[in-house]
Coordinates of C-alpha atoms in Angstrom, one line a residue:
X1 CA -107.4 21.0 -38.8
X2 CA -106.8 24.6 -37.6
X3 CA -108.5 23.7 -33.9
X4 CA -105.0 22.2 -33.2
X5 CA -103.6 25.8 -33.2
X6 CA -105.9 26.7 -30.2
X7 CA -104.2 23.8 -27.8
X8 CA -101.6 24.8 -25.0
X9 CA -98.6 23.5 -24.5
X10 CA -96.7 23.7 -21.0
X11 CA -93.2 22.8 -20.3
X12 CA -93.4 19.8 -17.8
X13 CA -89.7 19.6 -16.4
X14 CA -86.6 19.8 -18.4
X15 CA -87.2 17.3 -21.5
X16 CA -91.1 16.7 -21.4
X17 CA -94.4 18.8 -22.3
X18 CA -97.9 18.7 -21.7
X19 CA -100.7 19.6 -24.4
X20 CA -103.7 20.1 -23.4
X21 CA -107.0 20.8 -25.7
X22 CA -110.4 20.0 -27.0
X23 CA -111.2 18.3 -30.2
X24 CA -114.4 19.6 -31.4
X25 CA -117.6 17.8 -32.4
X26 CA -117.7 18.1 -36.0
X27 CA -114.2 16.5 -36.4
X28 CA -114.8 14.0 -33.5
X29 CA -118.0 12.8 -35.9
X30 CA -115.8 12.2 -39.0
X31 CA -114.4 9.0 -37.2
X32 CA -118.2 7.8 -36.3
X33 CA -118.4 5.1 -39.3
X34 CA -115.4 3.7 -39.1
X35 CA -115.6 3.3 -35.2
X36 CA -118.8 1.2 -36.2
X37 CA -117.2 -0.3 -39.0
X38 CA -114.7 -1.9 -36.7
X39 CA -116.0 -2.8 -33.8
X40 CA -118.6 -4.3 -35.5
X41 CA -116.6 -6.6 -37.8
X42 CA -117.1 -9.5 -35.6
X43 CA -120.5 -8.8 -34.3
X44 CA -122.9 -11.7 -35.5
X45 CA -126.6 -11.7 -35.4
X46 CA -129.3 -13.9 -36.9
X47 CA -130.7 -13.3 -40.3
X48 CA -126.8 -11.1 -40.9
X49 CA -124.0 -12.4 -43.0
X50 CA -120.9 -11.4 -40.9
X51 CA -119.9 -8.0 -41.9
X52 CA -123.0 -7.2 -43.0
X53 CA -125.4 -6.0 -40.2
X54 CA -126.9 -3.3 -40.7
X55 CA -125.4 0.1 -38.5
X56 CA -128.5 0.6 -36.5
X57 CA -128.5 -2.7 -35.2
X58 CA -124.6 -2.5 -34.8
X59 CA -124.8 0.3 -32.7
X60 CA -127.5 -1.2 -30.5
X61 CA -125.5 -4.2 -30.4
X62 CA -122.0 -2.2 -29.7
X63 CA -123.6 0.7 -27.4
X64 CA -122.7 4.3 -27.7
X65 CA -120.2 4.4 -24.6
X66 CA -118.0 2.0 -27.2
X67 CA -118.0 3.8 -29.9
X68 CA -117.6 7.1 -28.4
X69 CA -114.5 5.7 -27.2
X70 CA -113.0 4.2 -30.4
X71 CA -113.9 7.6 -32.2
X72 CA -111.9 9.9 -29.2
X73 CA -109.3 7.2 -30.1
X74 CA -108.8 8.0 -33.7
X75 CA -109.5 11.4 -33.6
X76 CA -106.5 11.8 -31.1
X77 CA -104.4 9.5 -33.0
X78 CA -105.1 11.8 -36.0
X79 CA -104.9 15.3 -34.1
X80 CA -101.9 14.7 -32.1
X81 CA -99.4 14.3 -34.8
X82 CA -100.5 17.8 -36.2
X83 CA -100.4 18.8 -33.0
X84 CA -96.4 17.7 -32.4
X85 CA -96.2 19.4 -35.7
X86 CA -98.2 23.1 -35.3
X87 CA -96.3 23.6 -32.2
X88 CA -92.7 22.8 -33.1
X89 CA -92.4 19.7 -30.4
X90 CA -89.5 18.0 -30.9
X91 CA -91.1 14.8 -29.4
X92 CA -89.7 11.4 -28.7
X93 CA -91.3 8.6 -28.2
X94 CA -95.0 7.7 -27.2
X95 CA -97.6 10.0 -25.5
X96 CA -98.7 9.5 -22.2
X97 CA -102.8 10.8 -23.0
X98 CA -105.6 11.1 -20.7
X99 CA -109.0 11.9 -21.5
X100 CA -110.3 14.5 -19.5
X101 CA -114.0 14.9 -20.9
X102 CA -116.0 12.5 -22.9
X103 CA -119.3 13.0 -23.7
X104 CA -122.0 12.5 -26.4
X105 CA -122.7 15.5 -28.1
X106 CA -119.9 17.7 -26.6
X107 CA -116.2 18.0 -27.3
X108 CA -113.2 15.7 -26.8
X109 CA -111.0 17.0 -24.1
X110 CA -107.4 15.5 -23.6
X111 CA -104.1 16.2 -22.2
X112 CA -101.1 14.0 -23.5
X113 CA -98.0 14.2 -21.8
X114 CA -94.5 13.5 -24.0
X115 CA -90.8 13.6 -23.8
X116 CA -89.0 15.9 -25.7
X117 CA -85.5 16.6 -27.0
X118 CA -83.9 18.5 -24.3
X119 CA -82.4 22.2 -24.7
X120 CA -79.2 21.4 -25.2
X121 CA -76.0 23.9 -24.0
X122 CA -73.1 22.9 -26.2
X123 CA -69.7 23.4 -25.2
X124 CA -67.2 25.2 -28.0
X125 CA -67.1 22.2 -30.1
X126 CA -65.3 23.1 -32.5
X127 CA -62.6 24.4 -30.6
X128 CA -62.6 21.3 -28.1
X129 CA -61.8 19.3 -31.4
X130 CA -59.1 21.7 -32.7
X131 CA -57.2 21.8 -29.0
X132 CA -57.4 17.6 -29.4
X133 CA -56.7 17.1 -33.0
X134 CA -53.2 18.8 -32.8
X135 CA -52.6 16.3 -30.0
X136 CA -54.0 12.7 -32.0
X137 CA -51.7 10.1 -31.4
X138 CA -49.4 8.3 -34.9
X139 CA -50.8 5.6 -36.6
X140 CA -47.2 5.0 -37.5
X141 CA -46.6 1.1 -37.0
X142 CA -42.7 0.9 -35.9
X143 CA -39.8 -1.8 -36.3
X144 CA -40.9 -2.4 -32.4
X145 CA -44.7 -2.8 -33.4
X146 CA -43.5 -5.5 -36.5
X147 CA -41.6 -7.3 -34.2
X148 CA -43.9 -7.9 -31.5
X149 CA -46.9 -9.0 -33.6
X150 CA -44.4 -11.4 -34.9
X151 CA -42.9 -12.4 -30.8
X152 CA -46.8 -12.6 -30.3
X153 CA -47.6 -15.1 -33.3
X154 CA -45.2 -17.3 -32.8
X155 CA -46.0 -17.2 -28.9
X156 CA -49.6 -18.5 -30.2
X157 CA -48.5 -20.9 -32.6
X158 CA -46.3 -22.8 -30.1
X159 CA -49.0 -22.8 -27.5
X160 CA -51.4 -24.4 -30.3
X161 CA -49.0 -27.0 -31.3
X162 CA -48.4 -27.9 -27.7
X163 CA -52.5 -28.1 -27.1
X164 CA -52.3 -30.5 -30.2
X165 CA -49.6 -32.4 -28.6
X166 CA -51.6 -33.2 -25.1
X167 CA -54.8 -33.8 -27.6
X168 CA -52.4 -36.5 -29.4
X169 CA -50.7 -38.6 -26.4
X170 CA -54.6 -38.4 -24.8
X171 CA -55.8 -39.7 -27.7
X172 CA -52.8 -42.2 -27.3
X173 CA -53.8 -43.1 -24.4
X174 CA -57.7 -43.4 -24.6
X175 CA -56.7 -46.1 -27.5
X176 CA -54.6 -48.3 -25.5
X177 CA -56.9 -48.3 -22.8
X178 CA -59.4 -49.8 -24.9
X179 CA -57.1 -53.0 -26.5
X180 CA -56.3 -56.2 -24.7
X181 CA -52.7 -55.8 -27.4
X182 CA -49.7 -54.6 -25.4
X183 CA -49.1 -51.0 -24.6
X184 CA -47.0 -49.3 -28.2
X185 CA -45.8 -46.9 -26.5
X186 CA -42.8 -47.2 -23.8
X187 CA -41.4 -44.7 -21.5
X188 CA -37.5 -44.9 -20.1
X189 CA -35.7 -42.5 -18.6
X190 CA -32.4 -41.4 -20.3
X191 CA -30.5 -38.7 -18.7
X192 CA -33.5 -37.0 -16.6
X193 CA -35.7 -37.1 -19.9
X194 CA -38.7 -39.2 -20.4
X195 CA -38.7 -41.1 -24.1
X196 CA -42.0 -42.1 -25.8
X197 CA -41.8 -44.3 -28.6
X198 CA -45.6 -44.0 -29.9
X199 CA -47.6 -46.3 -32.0
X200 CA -46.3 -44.4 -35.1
X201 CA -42.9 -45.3 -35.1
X202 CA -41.8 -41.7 -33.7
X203 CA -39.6 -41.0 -30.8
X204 CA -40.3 -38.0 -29.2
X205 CA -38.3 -36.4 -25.9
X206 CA -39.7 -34.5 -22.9
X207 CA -42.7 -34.6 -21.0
X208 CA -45.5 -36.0 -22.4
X209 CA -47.8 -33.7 -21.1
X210 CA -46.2 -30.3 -22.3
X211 CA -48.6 -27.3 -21.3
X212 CA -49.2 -24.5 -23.1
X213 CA -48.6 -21.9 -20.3
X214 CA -46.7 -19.0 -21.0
X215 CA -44.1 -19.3 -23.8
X216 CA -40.3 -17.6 -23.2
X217 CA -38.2 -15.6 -25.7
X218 CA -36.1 -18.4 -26.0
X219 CA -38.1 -21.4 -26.9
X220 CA -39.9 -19.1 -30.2
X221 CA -38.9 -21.1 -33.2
X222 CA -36.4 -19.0 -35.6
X223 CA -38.7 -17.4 -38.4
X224 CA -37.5 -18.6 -41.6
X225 CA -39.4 -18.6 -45.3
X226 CA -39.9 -22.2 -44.5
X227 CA -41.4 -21.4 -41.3
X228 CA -43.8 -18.8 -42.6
X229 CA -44.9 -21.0 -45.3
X230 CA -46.7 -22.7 -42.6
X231 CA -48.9 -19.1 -41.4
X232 CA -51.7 -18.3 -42.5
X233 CA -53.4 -19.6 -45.0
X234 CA -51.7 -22.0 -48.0
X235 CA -49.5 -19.8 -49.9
X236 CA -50.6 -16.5 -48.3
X237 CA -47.0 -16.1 -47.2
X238 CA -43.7 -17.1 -49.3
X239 CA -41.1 -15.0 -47.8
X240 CA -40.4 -13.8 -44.5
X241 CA -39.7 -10.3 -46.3
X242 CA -43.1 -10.9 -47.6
X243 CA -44.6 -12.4 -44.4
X244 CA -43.5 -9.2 -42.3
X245 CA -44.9 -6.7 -45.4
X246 CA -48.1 -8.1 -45.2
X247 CA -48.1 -8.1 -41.6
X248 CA -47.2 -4.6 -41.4
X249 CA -49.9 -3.6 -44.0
X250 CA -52.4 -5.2 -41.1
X251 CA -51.1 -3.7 -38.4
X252 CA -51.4 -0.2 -40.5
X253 CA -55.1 -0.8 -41.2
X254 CA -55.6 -2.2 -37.2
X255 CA -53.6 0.5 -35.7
X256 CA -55.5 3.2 -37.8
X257 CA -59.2 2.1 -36.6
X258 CA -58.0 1.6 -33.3
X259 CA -56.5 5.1 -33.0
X260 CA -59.5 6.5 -34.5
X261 CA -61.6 5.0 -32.2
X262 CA -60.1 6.7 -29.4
X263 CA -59.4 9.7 -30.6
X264 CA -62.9 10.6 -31.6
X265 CA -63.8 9.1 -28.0
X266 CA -61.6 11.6 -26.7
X267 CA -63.4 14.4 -28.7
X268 CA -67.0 13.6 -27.7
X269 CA -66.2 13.0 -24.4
X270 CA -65.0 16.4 -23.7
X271 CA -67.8 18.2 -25.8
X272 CA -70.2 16.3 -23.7
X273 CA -68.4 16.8 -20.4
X274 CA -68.6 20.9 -21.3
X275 CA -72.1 20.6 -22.8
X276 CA -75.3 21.0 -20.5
X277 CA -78.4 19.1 -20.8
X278 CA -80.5 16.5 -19.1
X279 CA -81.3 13.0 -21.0
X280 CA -84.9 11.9 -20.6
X281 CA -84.9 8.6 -19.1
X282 CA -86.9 7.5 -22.7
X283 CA -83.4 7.5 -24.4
X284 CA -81.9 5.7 -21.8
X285 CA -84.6 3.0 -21.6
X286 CA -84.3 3.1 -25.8
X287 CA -80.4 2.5 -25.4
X288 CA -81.1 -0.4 -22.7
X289 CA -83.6 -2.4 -24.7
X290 CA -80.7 -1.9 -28.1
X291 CA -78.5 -3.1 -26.0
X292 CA -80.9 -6.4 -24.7
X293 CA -81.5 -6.8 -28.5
X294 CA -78.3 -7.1 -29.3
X295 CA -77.4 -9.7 -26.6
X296 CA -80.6 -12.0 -27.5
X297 CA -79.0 -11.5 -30.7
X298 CA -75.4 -12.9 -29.8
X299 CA -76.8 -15.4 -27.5
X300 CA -78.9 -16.9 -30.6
X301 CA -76.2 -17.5 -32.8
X302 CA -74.6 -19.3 -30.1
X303 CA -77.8 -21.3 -29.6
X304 CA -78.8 -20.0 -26.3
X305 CA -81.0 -18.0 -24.8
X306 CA -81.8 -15.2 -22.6
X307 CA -83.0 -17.1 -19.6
X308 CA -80.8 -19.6 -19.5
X309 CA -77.8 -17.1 -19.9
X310 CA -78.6 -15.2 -16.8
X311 CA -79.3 -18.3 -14.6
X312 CA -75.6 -19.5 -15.5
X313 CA -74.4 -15.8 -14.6
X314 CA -76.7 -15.9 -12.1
X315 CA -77.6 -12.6 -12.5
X316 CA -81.4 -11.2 -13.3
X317 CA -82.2 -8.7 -16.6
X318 CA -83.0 -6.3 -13.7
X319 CA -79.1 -6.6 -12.6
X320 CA -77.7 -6.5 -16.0
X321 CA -80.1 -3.1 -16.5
X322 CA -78.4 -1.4 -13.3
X323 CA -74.7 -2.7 -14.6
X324 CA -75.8 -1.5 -18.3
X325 CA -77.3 1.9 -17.0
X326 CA -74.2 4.0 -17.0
X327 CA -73.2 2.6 -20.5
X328 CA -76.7 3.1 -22.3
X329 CA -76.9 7.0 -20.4
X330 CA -73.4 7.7 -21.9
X331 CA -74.5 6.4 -25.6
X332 CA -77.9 8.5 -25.0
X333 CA -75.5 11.8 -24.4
X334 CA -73.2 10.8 -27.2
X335 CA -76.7 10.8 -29.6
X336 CA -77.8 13.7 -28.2
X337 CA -75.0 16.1 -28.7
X338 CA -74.5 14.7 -32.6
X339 CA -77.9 15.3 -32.9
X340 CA -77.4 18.8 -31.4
X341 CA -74.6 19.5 -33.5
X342 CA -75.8 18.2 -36.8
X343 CA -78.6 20.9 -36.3
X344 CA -76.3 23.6 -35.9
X345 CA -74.1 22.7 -38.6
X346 CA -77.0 21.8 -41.0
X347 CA -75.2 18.0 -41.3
X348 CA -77.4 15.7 -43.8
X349 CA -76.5 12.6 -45.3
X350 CA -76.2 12.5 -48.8
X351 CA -79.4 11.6 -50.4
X352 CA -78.2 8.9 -53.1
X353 CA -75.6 7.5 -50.8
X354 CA -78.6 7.0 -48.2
X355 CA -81.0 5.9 -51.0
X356 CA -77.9 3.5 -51.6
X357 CA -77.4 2.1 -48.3
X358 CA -80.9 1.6 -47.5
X359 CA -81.6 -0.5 -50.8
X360 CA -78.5 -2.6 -49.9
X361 CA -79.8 -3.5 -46.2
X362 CA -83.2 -4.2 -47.5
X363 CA -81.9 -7.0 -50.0
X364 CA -80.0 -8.5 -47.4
X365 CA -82.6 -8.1 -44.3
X366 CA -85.9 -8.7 -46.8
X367 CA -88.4 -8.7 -43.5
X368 CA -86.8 -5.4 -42.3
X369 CA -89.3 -2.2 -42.0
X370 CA -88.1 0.7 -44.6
X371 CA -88.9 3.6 -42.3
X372 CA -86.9 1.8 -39.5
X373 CA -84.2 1.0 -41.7
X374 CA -84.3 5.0 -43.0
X375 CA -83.7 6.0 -39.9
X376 CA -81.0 3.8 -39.0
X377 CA -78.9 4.6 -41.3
X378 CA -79.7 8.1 -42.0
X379 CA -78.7 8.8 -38.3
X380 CA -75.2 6.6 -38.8
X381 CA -74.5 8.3 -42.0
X382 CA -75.3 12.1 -39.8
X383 CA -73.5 10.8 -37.3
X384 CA -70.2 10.3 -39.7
X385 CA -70.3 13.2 -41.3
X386 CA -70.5 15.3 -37.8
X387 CA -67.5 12.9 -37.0
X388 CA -65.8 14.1 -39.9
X389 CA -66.3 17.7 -39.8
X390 CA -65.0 17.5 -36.3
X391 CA -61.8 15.7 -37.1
X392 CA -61.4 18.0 -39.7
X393 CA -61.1 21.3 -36.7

């Protein structure tokens, strides 16, 4: 296909191109049979089993303006991916393509106009990473740390058992309200305190209706090994020496991720505030509709759906898009300046590790598409590494 050499490509802005060329006759003429061969699947005539009319009656049946078409169709959809190819275009995305002269006899001109991968100005990187990496905060957990996770807990499991003790005296009362029997339960007031004697036998002192609202210092339970025996799962804790280990083995794991998480936030951030480039509004749109997926997504396992989410917000997806735009541009950059660097750096995945991962998501999501799945994780795993090297400044 050495015509594709002969097409001209012109910058069209700062992330798109426009190719423009002719696709010559001979080639055009390869596609003939098969334009015929498809359009004409469903043709029926008398005397023809369907499928099986001869092409000279096809074509009269079809006409040549038709077929003419569906050939300048797939000889483009053939050509233009050598094209992208021949001339280096990093493309992204599908082509916008006009054609500009169709004719029988003559050659196929086109222009197709597609978004490219911007030219991308990095900032040092590697030193922006170095200056921030002396700088990344402990993941040390602290006596302090321990003993609010505990002060927090203990806040929640009071407020629970309080939300179980309105649920109980309503239910209490929902059941007397429904038997002619008199009331079990009696209320006097000793001492400025109200006493319920419920159906149960148990006497219980205070207000019936205890909210959970905020929960002081002083009314936490005292954490005993009796007491922890109760957290958690059945037997996950024996001890409150082996309560507050395990604890501060989860905070270690939590406070790790969570100070990774910003710190590499931190780094990209700054490589992408000293970096120069433009984001084509493709990889925004791409970001958006991720993004859309993955509510429909959310919404589905909670049994709802799209529509009737945003009437309840009332909100419209156009709304949600403006909101979301500032998000999905900032995710674009972050892509586009991994990308960038990965390039530089010559980052790859690992072939077997990919190989790996792929064959893992594909037993678990059977339906998924290979290629798509490929590329998803081939660009997390790139993006890791770059993550990686970056940390490691």
């Amino acid at each position: 296909m050495e015509f594709v050499k002969d097409f001209t490509i012109e910058k069209e802005g700062d992330s798109a191109v426009k190719i423009t060329g002719e696709i010559p006759v001979d080639f055009l003429a390869t596609h003939r049979s098969a334009a015929i061969k498809v359009l004409g699947k469903n043709v029926k005539m008398d005397g023809f089993r369907e499928g099986h009319v001869p092409e000279e009656m096809l074509v009269k049946k079809i006409g040549e303006v038709n077929i003419l078409t569906e050939m300048a169709e797939r000889a483009l959809a053939e050509a233009y991916p050598k094209a992208v190819v021949e001339h280096k275009i990093e493309a992204i995305g599908h082509p916008e393509i006009q054609i500009t002269k169709i004719a029988p006899g003559n050659p196929l001109g086109f222009t197709a106009k597609v978004a490219v991968m911007p030219e991308i100005t990095l900032g040092d990187y590697k030193k922006i990473a170095g200056d921030l990496n002396k700088d990344k905060a402990t993941t040390d957990v602290t006596d302090d740390d321990l003993e609010k996770q505990i002060k927090d807990i203990l806040r929640q499991r009071v407020a629970y058992e309080r939300l179980q003790q309105k649920a109980q005296v309503e239910e209490d009362k929902k059941d007397e309200s429904n038997t002619d029997l008199p009331t079990p339960e009696t209320v006097e007031k000793k001492d400025d305190k109200e006493t319920h004697t419920h159906a149960d036998g148990t006497v219980h002192e205070g207000p019936a209706h205890a909210e959970p609202g905020e929960v002081k210092d002083d009314e936490l339970p005292e954490l005993t090994d009796e007491y922890v025996k109760g957290l958690g799962q059945p037997g996950q804790f024996e001890t409150v020496d082996d309560f507050k280990k395990k604890l501060r083995e989860h905070l270690e794991i939590q406070k790790k991720q969570e100070v990774e998480v910003a710190h590499r936030a931190k780094i990209t951030d700054k490589i992408i505030e000293e970096s120069k480039f433009t984001v084509p509004q493709i990889l925004i749109d791409s970001e958006l509709n991720q993004m859309f997926a993955q509510m429909n997504e959310d919404l589905g396992r909670a049994n709802l759906n799209m529509d009737d989410y945003l009437k309840h917000i009332k909100k419209s997806k156009e709304d949600l898009q403006k909101e979301w735009h500032p998000a999905a541009e900032k995710r674009a950059r972050l892509q586009l300046v991994l990308n960038e660097i990965a390039k530089v750096e010559e980052v790859k995945p690992d072939e077997k590790a990919l190989e790996d991962q792929v064959k893992q998501l594909k037993e678990q999501y059977k339906d998924a598409d290979e290629a798509r799945v490929r590329v998803y994780v081939a660009s997390v795993m790139q993006n890791e590494a770059v993550m990686q090297m970056l940390e490691k400044q």
